[in-house]
Coordinates of C-alpha atoms and ligand atoms in Angstrom, one line a residue:
X259 CA 10.6 -15.7 -3.5
X260 CA 8.3 -18.2 -3.2
X261 CA 5.7 -19.0 -6.5
X262 CA 2.3 -20.1 -5.1
X263 CA -0.6 -20.9 -8.3
X264 CA -3.7 -19.0 -7.7
X265 CA -6.1 -21.6 -9.1
X266 CA -8.3 -24.7 -8.1
X267 CA -7.6 -26.3 -11.5
X268 CA -6.0 -29.5 -11.0
X269 CA -4.9 -29.6 -14.3
X270 CA -3.5 -25.9 -14.0
X271 CA -1.6 -27.1 -10.8
X272 CA -0.1 -30.2 -12.5
X273 CA 1.2 -28.3 -15.0
X274 CA 3.1 -25.7 -12.7
X275 CA 4.1 -28.4 -10.8
X276 CA 5.7 -30.0 -13.4
X277 CA 7.6 -26.8 -14.3
X278 CA 9.6 -27.6 -11.0
X279 CA 9.4 -24.2 -9.4
X280 CA 5.9 -24.5 -7.5
X281 CA 5.8 -23.9 -4.0
X282 CA 2.1 -24.2 -3.1
X283 CA -1.3 -23.2 -4.4
X284 CA -3.9 -20.5 -3.5
X285 CA -7.6 -20.8 -4.0
X286 CA -10.6 -18.8 -3.0
X287 CA -14.4 -19.5 -3.3
X288 CA -14.6 -17.8 -6.5
X289 CA -11.7 -19.9 -7.8
X290 CA -13.5 -23.2 -6.5
X291 CA -17.0 -22.3 -8.4
X292 CA -15.2 -21.5 -11.6
X293 CA -14.3 -25.4 -11.4
X294 CA -17.6 -26.3 -10.6
X295 CA -16.8 -27.8 -7.1
X296 CA -19.7 -27.4 -5.1
X297 CA -21.0 -29.1 -1.8
X298 CA -18.9 -29.7 1.3
X299 CA -17.6 -33.0 0.7
X300 CA -16.6 -32.3 -3.0
X301 CA -14.6 -29.2 -1.9
X302 CA -12.8 -31.2 0.9
X303 CA -11.6 -33.9 -1.5
X304 CA -10.5 -31.5 -3.9
X305 CA -8.2 -29.6 -1.3
X306 CA -6.6 -33.3 -0.7
X307 CA -6.4 -34.0 -4.3
X308 CA -4.6 -30.4 -4.7
X309 CA -2.6 -31.2 -1.4
X310 CA -1.5 -34.6 -3.2
X311 CA -0.1 -32.9 -6.2
X312 CA 2.3 -30.1 -4.4
X313 CA 4.2 -30.6 -1.8
X314 CA 3.7 -26.9 -0.4
X315 CA 1.3 -24.9 1.3
X316 CA -2.7 -24.9 0.2
X317 CA -4.8 -22.0 1.3
X318 CA -8.4 -23.3 1.8
X319 CA -10.8 -20.5 2.3
X320 CA -13.5 -20.6 5.2
X321 CA -17.2 -19.4 3.9
X322 CA -18.6 -18.6 7.6
X323 CA -18.1 -15.0 8.8
X324 CA -18.8 -15.5 12.4
X325 CA -15.9 -16.4 15.0
X326 CA -17.1 -19.9 15.8
X327 CA -18.2 -20.7 12.6
X328 CA -14.9 -20.1 11.0
X329 CA -13.1 -21.7 14.0
X330 CA -15.3 -25.2 13.2
X331 CA -14.6 -24.7 9.4
X332 CA -11.2 -24.1 9.9
X333 CA -10.3 -27.3 12.1
X334 CA -12.0 -29.3 9.7
X335 CA -10.1 -27.7 6.7
X336 CA -6.7 -28.2 8.6
X337 CA -7.2 -31.7 9.9
X338 CA -7.7 -32.6 6.0
X339 CA -3.9 -32.3 5.7
X340 CA -0.9 -31.0 7.2
X341 CA -0.4 -28.9 4.4
X342 CA -3.8 -26.9 4.2
X343 CA -3.5 -23.3 5.4
X344 CA -6.7 -22.0 6.8
X345 CA -7.8 -18.5 4.6
X346 CA -9.6 -16.1 6.8
X347 CA -11.0 -12.8 5.6
X348 CA -10.0 -9.3 7.0
X349 CA -12.7 -8.8 9.2
X350 CA -12.7 -8.5 13.2
X351 CA -14.0 -12.2 13.1
X352 CA -11.2 -13.0 10.9
X353 CA -8.8 -11.4 12.8
X354 CA -10.0 -13.1 16.2
X355 CA -9.8 -16.6 14.3
X356 CA -6.2 -15.9 13.4
X357 CA -5.2 -15.4 16.4
X358 CA -7.2 -18.2 17.8
X359 CA -5.1 -20.5 15.1
X360 CA -1.7 -19.6 15.4
X361 CA -2.2 -20.3 19.3
X362 CA -2.7 -23.6 18.1
X363 CA 0.0 -24.0 15.6
X364 CA -2.5 -24.2 13.1
X365 CA -1.5 -22.0 9.3
X366 CA -3.6 -18.8 8.5
X367 CA -3.3 -16.5 5.3
X368 CA -5.1 -13.5 6.2
X369 CA -6.9 -12.5 2.7
X370 CA -8.8 -9.5 1.2
X371 CA -6.0 -7.2 2.5
X372 CA -6.0 -3.5 0.8
X373 CA -4.6 -1.4 3.3
X374 CA -1.2 -1.2 5.5
X375 CA -3.3 -0.9 8.9
X376 CA -5.0 -4.1 7.8
X377 CA -1.6 -6.0 7.4
X378 CA -0.4 -4.6 10.6
X379 CA -3.6 -6.3 12.4
X380 CA -3.1 -9.4 10.7
X381 CA 0.8 -9.9 11.6
X382 CA 0.1 -8.9 15.3
X383 CA -2.9 -11.5 15.2
X384 CA 0.0 -14.1 14.3
X385 CA -1.2 -14.7 10.5
X386 CA 1.3 -17.1 8.4
X387 CA 0.7 -15.2 5.5
X388 CA -0.9 -11.9 4.6
X389 CA -2.7 -11.6 1.2
X390 CA -2.7 -8.0 -0.2
X391 CA -4.3 -7.9 -3.5
X392 CA -2.1 -5.8 -6.1
X393 CA -4.4 -5.9 -9.0
X394 CA -7.7 -5.2 -7.7
X395 CA -6.3 -1.9 -6.0
X396 CA -4.4 -1.3 -9.5
X397 CA -8.1 -1.9 -11.1
X398 CA -9.3 1.3 -9.1
X399 CA -6.3 3.4 -9.8
X400 CA -4.1 2.9 -7.0
X401 CA -0.6 1.5 -6.8
X402 CA -1.1 -2.1 -5.5
X403 CA 2.6 -2.4 -5.5
X404 CA 3.0 0.4 -3.1
X405 CA 1.1 -1.4 -0.6
X406 CA 3.5 -4.3 -0.7
X407 CA 6.5 -1.8 -0.3
X408 CA 4.5 -0.3 2.6
X409 CA 4.0 -3.9 4.3
X410 CA 7.6 -4.9 3.8
X411 CA 9.1 -2.0 5.4
X412 CA 6.7 -2.0 8.7
X413 CA 7.2 -5.9 9.1
X414 CA 10.9 -5.3 8.7
X415 CA 11.0 -2.4 11.4
X416 CA 9.4 -4.8 14.1
X417 CA 10.8 -8.2 12.7
X418 CA 7.2 -9.7 12.2
X419 CA 7.2 -13.0 10.9
X420 CA 4.2 -13.3 9.1
X421 CA 4.8 -13.6 5.0
X422 CA 3.7 -11.1 2.3
X423 CA 1.8 -13.2 0.0
X424 CA 1.3 -10.8 -2.7
X425 CA -2.3 -11.6 -4.6
X426 CA -4.5 -10.9 -7.4
X427 CA -1.2 -10.7 -9.3
X428 CA -2.3 -10.1 -13.4
X429 CA 1.2 -10.2 -15.4
X430 CA 4.6 -11.2 -15.1
X431 CA 5.6 -7.5 -14.0
X432 CA 3.6 -7.7 -11.3
X433 CA 6.2 -11.0 -10.2
X434 CA 9.2 -9.2 -11.1
X435 CA 8.4 -6.1 -9.0
X436 CA 7.2 -8.3 -6.1
X437 CA 10.6 -9.9 -6.2
X438 CA 12.5 -6.5 -6.3
X439 CA 10.5 -5.2 -3.3
X440 CA 11.0 -8.6 -1.3
X441 CA 7.4 -10.1 -1.0
X442 CA 8.0 -13.5 0.2
X443 CA 5.4 -15.3 -2.1
X444 CA 3.8 -14.2 -5.0
X445 CA 0.6 -16.1 -6.0
X446 CA 0.1 -15.8 -9.7
X447 CA -2.3 -17.2 -12.7
X448 CA -0.5 -20.1 -14.7
X449 CA -0.3 -17.5 -17.5
X450 CA 1.6 -15.1 -15.6
X451 CA 4.2 -17.3 -14.3
X452 CA 5.0 -18.9 -17.9
X453 CA 5.0 -15.3 -19.4
X454 CA 8.3 -15.2 -17.5
X455 CA 10.0 -17.8 -19.6
X456 CA 9.6 -16.0 -22.7
X457 CA 12.1 -13.8 -24.5
X458 CA 12.3 -13.1 -28.0
X459 CA 16.3 -13.1 -27.8
X460 CA 16.4 -16.7 -26.2
X461 CA 13.7 -18.1 -29.2
X462 CA 15.9 -16.7 -31.8
X463 CA 19.4 -17.7 -30.2
X464 CA 18.0 -21.1 -29.6
X465 CA 16.9 -21.5 -33.1
X466 CA 20.5 -20.2 -34.6
X467 CA 22.4 -22.6 -32.3
X468 CA 20.2 -25.5 -33.5
X469 CA 20.7 -24.5 -37.0
X470 CA 24.2 -24.0 -36.7
X471 CA 24.8 -27.3 -35.3
X472 CA 22.5 -28.8 -38.0
X473 CA 24.8 -27.0 -40.9
X474 CA 28.0 -28.1 -39.4
X475 CA 26.7 -31.7 -39.1
X476 CA 25.7 -31.9 -42.6
X477 CA 29.5 -30.9 -43.9
X478 CA 31.8 -33.3 -44.9
X479 CA 34.4 -34.1 -42.3
X480 CA 37.4 -32.8 -44.0
X481 CA 35.5 -29.3 -44.2
X482 CA 35.2 -29.1 -40.3
Ligands
E4P750 C1 -5.6 -14.8 -3.7 O1 -5.4 -15.5 -2.7 C2 -6.7 -14.1 -4.1 O2 -8.1 -14.9 -3.9 C3 -6.6 -14.1 -5.7 O3 -5.1 -13.6 -5.9 C4 -7.5 -12.9 -5.9 O4 -7.2 -12.7 -7.4 P1 -8.0 -11.8 -8.3 O5 -8.3 -10.2 -7.9 O6 -7.5 -11.9 -9.6 O7 -9.5 -12.4 -8.3

């Protein structure tokens, strides 16, 4: 399973990249706004900055909601860097734009997916990635992971090549469950990724190894 980081923060992207396990980045207009990145020129430069940190795919979301606007914006985004993936909303116009871009060999990510039917439409249009929002479904008392399972079954039934990019991941258990089900990608906040490192027995075990090593090193040579 690929690990993407779900942020527009260059510091967090660098930190995840330094861990050696990062495969890509997803952003959205809210994440860009959170970093204070506004205005077309700054937004475009920010995407290039992200692409210069990570070697994998970087999702850049269009703001337009009409087909012509999405195509215009998406083409400008795709021209920035070969790793840019044009992120388009799950709407009629968005699906038409996905079909347009897939015909041109431009990578796409269909975002705001909350049902299996929507995921089926995205795959039929030739989306590179489909983004089901697990956490936001959990938030309304609906099992987000069940949707990942449903989409996995449907895509496997027909051999769709669209990759399931589990989004709106909130905690490390979401990542584990995605891996068990067979999601192709999980896009996560840095905190959920780093939480995977933690286990109390690892901490205790390492402390004991180091203490034993120090004790042995302090003993006289004959007693060893
Ligand atoms: C990713 O592509 C989505 O934009 C993101 O995961 C949404 O996450 P949220 O529900 O935490 O805002």
